[in-house]
Structures are given as C-alpha cells and as structure tokens.
CSV table of C-alpha atoms in Angstrom, one decimal:
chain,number,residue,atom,x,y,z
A,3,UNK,CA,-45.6,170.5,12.1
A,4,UNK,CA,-43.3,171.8,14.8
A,5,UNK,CA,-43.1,175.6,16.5
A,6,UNK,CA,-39.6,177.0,16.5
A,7,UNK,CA,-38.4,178.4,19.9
A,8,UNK,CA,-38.0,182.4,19.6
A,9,UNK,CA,-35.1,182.0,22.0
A,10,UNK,CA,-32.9,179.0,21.0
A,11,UNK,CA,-35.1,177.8,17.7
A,12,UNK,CA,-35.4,174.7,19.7
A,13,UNK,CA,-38.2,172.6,17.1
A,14,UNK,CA,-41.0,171.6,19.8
A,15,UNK,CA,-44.1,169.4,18.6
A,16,UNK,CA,-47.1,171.2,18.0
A,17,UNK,CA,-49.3,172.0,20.7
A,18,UNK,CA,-46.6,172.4,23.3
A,19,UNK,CA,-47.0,175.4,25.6
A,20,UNK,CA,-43.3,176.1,26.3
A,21,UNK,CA,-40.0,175.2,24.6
A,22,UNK,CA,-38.6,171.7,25.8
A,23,UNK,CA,-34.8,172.5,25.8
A,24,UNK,CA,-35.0,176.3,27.5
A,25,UNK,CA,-38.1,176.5,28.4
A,26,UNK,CA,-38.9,179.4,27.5
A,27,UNK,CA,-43.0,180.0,27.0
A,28,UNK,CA,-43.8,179.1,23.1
A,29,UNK,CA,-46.4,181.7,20.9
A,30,UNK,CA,-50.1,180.5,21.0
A,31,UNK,CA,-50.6,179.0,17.4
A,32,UNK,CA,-53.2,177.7,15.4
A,33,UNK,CA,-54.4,176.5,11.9
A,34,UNK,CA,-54.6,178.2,8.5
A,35,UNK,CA,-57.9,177.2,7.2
A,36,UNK,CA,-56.6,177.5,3.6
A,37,UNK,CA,-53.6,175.0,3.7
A,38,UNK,CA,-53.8,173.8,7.3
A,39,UNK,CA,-50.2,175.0,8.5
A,40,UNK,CA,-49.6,176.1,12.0
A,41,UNK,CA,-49.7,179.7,12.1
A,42,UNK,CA,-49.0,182.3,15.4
A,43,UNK,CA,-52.2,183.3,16.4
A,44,UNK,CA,-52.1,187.2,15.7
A,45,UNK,CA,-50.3,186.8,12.6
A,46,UNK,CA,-51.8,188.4,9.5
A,47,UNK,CA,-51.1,186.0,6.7
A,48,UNK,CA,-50.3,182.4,6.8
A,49,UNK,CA,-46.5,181.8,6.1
A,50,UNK,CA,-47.3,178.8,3.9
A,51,UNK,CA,-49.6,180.0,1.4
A,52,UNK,CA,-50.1,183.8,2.0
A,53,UNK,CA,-53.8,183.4,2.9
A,54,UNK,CA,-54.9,186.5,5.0
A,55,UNK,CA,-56.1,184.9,8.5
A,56,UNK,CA,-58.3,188.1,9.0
A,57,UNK,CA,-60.9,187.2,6.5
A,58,UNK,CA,-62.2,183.9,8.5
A,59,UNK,CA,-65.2,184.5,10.6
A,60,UNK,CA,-64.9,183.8,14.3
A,61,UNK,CA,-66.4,181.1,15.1
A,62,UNK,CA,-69.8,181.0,17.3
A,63,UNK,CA,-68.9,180.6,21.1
A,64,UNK,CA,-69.6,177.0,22.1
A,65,UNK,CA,-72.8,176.2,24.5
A,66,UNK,CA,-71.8,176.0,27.7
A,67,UNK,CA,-74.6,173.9,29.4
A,68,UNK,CA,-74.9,173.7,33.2
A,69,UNK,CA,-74.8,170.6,35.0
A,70,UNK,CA,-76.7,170.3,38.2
A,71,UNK,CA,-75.7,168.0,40.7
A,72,UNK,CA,-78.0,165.5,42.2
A,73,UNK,CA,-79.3,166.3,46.2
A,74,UNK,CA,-77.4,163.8,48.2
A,75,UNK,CA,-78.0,163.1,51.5
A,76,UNK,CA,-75.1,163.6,53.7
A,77,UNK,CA,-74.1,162.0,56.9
A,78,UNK,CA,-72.5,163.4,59.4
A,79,UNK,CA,-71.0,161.2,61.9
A,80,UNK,CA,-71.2,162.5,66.0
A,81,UNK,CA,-68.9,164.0,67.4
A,82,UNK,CA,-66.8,162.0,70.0
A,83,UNK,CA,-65.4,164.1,73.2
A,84,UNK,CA,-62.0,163.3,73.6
A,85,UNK,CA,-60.9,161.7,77.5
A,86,UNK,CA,-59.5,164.6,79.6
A,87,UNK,CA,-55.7,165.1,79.0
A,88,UNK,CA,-54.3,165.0,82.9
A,89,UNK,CA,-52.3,168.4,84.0
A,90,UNK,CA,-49.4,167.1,85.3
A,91,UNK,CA,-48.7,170.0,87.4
A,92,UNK,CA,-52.1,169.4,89.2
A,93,UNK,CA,-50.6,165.9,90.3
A,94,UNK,CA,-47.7,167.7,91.4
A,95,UNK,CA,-49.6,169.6,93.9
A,96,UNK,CA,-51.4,166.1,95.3
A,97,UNK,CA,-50.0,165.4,98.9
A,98,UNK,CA,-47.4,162.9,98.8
A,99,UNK,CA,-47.5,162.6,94.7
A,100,UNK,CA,-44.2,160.7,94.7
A,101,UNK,CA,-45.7,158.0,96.7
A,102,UNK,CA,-42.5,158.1,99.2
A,103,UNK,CA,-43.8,156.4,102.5
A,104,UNK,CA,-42.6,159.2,105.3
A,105,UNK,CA,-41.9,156.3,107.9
A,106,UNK,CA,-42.0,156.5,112.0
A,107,UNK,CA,-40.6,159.0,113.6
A,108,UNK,CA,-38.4,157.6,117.2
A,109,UNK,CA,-39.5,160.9,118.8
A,110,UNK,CA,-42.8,162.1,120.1
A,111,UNK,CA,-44.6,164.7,118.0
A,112,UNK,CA,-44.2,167.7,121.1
A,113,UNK,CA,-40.0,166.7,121.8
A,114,UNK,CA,-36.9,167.7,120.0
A,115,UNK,CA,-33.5,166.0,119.7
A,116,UNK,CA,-31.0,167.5,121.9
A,117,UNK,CA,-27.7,168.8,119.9
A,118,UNK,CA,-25.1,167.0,121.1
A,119,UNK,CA,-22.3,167.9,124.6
A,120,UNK,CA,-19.4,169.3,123.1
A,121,UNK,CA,-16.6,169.0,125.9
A,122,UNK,CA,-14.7,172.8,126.2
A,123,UNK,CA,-11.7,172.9,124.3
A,124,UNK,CA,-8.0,174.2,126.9
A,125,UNK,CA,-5.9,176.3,125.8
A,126,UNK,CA,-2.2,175.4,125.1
A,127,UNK,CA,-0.1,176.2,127.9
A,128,UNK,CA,1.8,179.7,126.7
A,129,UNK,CA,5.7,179.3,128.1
A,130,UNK,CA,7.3,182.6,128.9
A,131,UNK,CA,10.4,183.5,127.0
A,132,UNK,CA,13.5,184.7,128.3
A,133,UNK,CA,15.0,187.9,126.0
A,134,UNK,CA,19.0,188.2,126.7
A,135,UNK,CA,20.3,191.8,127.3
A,136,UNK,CA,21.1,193.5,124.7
A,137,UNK,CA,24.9,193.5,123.9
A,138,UNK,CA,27.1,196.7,124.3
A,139,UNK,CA,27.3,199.1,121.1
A,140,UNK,CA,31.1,198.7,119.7
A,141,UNK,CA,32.8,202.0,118.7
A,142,UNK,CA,35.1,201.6,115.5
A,143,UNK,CA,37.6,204.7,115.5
A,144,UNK,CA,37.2,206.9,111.9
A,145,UNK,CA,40.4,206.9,109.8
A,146,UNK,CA,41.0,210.0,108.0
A,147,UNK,CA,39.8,210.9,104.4
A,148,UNK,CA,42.1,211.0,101.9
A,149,UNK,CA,42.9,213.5,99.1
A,150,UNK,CA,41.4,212.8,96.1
A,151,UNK,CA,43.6,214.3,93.3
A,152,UNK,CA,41.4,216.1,90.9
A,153,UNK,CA,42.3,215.1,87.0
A,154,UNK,CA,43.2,218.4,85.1
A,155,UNK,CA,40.7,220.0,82.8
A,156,UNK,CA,40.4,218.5,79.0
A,157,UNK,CA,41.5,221.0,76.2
A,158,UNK,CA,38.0,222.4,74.7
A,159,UNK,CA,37.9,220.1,71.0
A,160,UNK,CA,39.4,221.6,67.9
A,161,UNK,CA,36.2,223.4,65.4
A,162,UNK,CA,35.2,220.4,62.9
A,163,UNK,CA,35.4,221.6,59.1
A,164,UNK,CA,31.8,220.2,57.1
A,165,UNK,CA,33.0,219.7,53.9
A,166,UNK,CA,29.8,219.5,51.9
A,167,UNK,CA,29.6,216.9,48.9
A,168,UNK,CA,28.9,217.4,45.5
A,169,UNK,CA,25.0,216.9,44.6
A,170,UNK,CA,24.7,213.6,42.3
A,171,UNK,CA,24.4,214.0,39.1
A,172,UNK,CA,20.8,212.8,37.8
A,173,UNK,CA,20.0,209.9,36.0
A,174,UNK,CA,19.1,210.1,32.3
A,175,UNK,CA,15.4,209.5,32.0
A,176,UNK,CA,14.4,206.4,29.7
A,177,UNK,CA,12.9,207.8,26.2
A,178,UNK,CA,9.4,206.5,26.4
A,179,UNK,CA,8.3,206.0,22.6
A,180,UNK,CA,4.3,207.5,22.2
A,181,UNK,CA,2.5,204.2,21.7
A,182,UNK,CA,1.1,203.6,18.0
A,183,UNK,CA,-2.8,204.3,17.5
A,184,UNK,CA,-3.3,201.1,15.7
A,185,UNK,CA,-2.3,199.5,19.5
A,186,UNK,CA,-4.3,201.7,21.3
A,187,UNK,CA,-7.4,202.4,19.3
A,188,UNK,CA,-10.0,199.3,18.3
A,189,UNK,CA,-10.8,198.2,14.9
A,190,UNK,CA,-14.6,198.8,14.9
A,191,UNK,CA,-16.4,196.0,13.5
A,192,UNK,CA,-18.7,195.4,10.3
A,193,UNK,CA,-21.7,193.5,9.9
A,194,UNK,CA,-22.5,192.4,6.6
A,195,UNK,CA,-25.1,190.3,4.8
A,196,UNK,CA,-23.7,188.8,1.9
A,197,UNK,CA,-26.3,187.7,-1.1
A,198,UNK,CA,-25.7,184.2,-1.8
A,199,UNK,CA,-27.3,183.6,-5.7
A,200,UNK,CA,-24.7,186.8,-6.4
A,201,UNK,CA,-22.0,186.8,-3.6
A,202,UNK,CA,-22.5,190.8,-3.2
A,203,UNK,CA,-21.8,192.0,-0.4
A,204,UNK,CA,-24.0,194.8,1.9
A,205,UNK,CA,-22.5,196.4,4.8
A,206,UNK,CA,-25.4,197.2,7.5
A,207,UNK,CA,-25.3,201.0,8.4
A,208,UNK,CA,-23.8,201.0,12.1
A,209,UNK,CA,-25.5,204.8,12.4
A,210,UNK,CA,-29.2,203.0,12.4
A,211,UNK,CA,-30.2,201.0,15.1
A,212,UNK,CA,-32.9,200.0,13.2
A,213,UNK,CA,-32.7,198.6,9.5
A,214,UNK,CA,-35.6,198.1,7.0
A,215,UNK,CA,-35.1,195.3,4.6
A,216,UNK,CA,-38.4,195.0,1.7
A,217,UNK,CA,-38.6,196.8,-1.3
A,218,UNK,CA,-39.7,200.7,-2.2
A,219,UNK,CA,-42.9,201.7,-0.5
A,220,UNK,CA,-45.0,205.1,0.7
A,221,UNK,CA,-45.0,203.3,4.4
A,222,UNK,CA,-41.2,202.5,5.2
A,223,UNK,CA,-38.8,203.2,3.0
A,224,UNK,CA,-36.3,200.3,2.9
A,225,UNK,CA,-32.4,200.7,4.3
A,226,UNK,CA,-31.7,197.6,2.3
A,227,UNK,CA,-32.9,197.4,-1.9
A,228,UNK,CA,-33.8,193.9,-2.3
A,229,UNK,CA,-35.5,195.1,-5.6
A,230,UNK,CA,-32.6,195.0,-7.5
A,231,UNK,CA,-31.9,191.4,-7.2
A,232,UNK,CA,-33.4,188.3,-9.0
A,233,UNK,CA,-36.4,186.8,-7.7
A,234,UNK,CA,-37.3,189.9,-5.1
A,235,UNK,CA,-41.1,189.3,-6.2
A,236,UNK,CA,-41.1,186.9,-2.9
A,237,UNK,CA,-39.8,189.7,-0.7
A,238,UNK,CA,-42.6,191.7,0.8
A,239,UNK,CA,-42.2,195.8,0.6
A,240,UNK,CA,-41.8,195.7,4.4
A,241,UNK,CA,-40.7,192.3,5.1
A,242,UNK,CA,-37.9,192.2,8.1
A,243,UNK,CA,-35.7,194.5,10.3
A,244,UNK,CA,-32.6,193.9,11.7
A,245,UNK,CA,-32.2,195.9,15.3
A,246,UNK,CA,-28.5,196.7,16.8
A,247,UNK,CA,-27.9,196.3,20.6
A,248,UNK,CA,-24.9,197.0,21.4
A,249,UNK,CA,-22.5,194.1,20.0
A,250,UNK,CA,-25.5,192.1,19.2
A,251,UNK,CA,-27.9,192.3,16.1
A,252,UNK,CA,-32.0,191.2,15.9
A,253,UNK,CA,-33.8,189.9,13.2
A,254,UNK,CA,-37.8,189.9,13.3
A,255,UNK,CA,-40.3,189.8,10.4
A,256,UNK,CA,-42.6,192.7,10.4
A,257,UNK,CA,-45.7,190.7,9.0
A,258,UNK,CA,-44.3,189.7,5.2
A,259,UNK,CA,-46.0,187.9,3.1
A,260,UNK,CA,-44.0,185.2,2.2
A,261,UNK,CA,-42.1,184.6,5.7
A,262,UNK,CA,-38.9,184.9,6.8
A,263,UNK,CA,-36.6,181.9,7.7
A,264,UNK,CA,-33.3,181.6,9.5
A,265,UNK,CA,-31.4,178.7,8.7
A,266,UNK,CA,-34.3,176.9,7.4
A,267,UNK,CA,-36.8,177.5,10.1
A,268,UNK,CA,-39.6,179.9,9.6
A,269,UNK,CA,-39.0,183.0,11.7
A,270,UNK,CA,-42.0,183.6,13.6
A,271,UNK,CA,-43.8,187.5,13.0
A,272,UNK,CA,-43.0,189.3,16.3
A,273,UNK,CA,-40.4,187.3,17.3
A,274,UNK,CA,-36.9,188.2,17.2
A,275,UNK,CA,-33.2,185.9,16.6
A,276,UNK,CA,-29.8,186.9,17.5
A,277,UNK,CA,-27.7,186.6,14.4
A,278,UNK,CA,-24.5,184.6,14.8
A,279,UNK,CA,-22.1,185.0,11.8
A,280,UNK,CA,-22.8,182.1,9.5
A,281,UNK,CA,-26.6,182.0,9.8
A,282,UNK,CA,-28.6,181.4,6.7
A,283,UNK,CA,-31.2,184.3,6.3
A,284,UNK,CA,-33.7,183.7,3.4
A,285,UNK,CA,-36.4,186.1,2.2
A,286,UNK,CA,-39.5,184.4,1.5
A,287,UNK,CA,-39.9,180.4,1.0
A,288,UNK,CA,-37.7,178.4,-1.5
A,289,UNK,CA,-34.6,179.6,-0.8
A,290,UNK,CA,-34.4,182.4,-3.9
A,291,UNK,CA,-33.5,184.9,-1.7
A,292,UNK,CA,-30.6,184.2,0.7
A,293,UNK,CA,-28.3,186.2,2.5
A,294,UNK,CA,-25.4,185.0,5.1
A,295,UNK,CA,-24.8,187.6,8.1
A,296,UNK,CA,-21.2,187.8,8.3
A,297,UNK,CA,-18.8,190.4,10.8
A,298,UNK,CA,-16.1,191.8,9.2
C-alpha cells in the first residue's frame, strides 16, 4: 500500500513520515483491522471496506520495564599541571634581553667628549657703490588742442506700427470611438463537473464558496443531487465539498463512506486537492460514479 501526498499526490511507501518528492509531512496512518488497508489515523471508517475504525478497542499500553544499570567503578585519571606559559613582556623588561654586548667605552666614566672647534666664519667684503647724478628733467612744449567737431543730433526714430496676426485656427480634435465592453470587461469563468456514465453537465454555483456534494440529508443539505443518477447508493449523504479561493477550487472528503478518489488515488478525509481541469473525480470505489472538473 502507498499514502498519497495531500500536496502533489506524490505515492510514497507506507510508513514514510514525509512525502519524497515535496516533502511535505505525510498523515499518520495505520491499519484497518477488518481488511488490513492503510487507513489515516483519525478517520472514521476504513476507505476499503467501510468498517467503522471507532468500534476497535484501544489496545492495553505496553509494559514499560526499567532497566538498571550495573555500578561501575570509574577511574579518573590525575590531573597533570601544565608547564608555565613564559610572559614575553616580563622578558622584555630583563636587563639587556636582546643579548646586545654594550662594548668599551674609549672614555672614562666621569669625562665627556668635547664638540668639536668650529673656525669663525668672515664676512664677504661689502664694495660701496657709486649712484650717478640724476639726469636733468626735459621740458616738451604743449601743442594746442584741437576742435573736435561735434556730429549733429540724429532725427528721433519714426513710431513702429504692431500689426497684430490673426490667432491660428485650431486643430480638429481626433474622434476617439468609446471602446467596446466586450474589450474592456472579462468573461468570467465557469467551473463545471461533468458526469461521465451520462455526459451531463453541472455548473458549480460561483455565489458559494463552499459546495456540498452527497445526497438529501437533515444534517447538510447537498448543493450538488447525486441522487438522481445511477449508482448514487456508493455516494455517502455528506460525502465531499468543493471550496473556491479565489481562482482556485478544493476538493476534501468530509468522512464518506465509500471514499473519494481523484484520478485514481484515494483522497485522504481532511485533506484537500487543487482541481486542475481534466482531473478524474470519482465518488466512491469502482469508478460508478465519475465526474471531470472542467472551466468553461
């Protein structure tokens, strides 16, 4: 037996805890003790055979017996002191820790080197220069001005005429035609589910976000009749709703008797699958009972 992934129905072997292609965590099964099939562990009934999974008794916890461990000696080994890590810094501080030998000095501890004699520097002899008198101012004799003749006055500029232009004539503004609604507005789209045995067709109620598929009932009253078609004693009274998100729509069984299966694969109770159009949605086991979701 395999479980079906609620996310990308993905088969996975039985017994795994999460889905091997999105790894997404799997529903804890376990076994019908009717017929043996892997059932989810709070389902109600057993989608093989029907058998109500509430009737089993639980079984008795198992024993849990203690084991004591024996007294072991342990040995602890000594602990070994480490050799003392040398501060560099204290070596620093060691007279002569660079181990440069200071050599002999040529002079006695109590005398001093003399600076050196440095002979007095001459000045450069300075020669005394001799400035020439200064030479006599020359007189140049002024030449009378002459008469500039003065250019007669300009006659004041004749009045200019504006002669104002005609205002343009405007342009003819392009006739824009009011765009068509069937442009502008969306076609909304339909879901359907079409019965295969009788290729009728059932358009899903886009004013209910939540559609009831079974059979007539004092519980739920169903949006979709299944009880008019052949072989509705599989479907369950409350078998499976279909939920609307948006663009998207969600198909869970709500606990049916028989099971619901999406392209073959048992659909899970509490789990949910995006319908794609072309998915196979079949009430019940053996195929009687078969719809294809379809957007119109």
């Amino acid at each position: 037996m395999t479980i079906v992934c609620p996310n990308c129905n993905h088969s996975n072997p039985d017994g795994a805890v999460q889905c091997e292609a999105c790894y997404t965590p799997l529903p804890a099964t376990s076994h019908c003790p009717n017929c043996g099939a892997t059932v989810q562990s709070d389902a109600a009934f057993c989608g093989q055979c029907g058998f109500n999974l509430h009737s089993t008794a639980v079984p008795a916890a198992a024993t849990v017996v203690a084991t004591v461990a024996p007294d072991i000696p342990v040995e602890v080994p000594a602990l070994v002191t480490p050799d003392p890590i040398p501060d560099p810094m204290l070596e620093l501080l060691q007279p002569n820790a660079f181990g440069i030998d200071p050599g002999v000095s040529p002079l006695p501890p109590t005398e001093m080197a003399a600076p050196p004699v440095v002979p007095p520097v001459m000045p450069n002899p300075v020669e005394a220069e001799i400035t020439p008198p200064p030479a006599p101012p020359v007189v140049i004799p002024e030449e009378p001005e002459e008469a500039i003749p003065t250019a007669p006055p300009e006659p004041a500029p004749a009045p200019v005429q504006v002669v104002e232009e005609p205002a343009p004539t405007p342009a003819p503004q392009p006739v824009v035609a009011p765009p068509s609604p069937a442009r502008t507005q969306l076609q909304q789209i339909t879901a359907l589910l079409v019965h295969v045995q009788s290729d009728r067709e059932i358009e899903l109620p886009p004013s209910l976000s939540v559609i009831h598929i079974g059979k007539p009932n004092d519980r739920i009253p169903p949006d979709i009749d299944v009880s008019g078609f052949s072989n509705s004693e599989i479907v369950s009274r409350i078998h499976a709703d279909i939920r609307m998100e948006g663009d998207s729509h969600y198909i869970e069984d709500v606990g049916s008797s028989n099971g619901t299966y999406i392209n073959n694969l048992p659909l899970l109770p509490g789990n949910r699958h995006r319908l794609r159009p072309g998915d196979r949605i079949s009430l019940g086991k053996g195929d009687l009972m078969t719809f294809l979701f379809k957007l119109a």
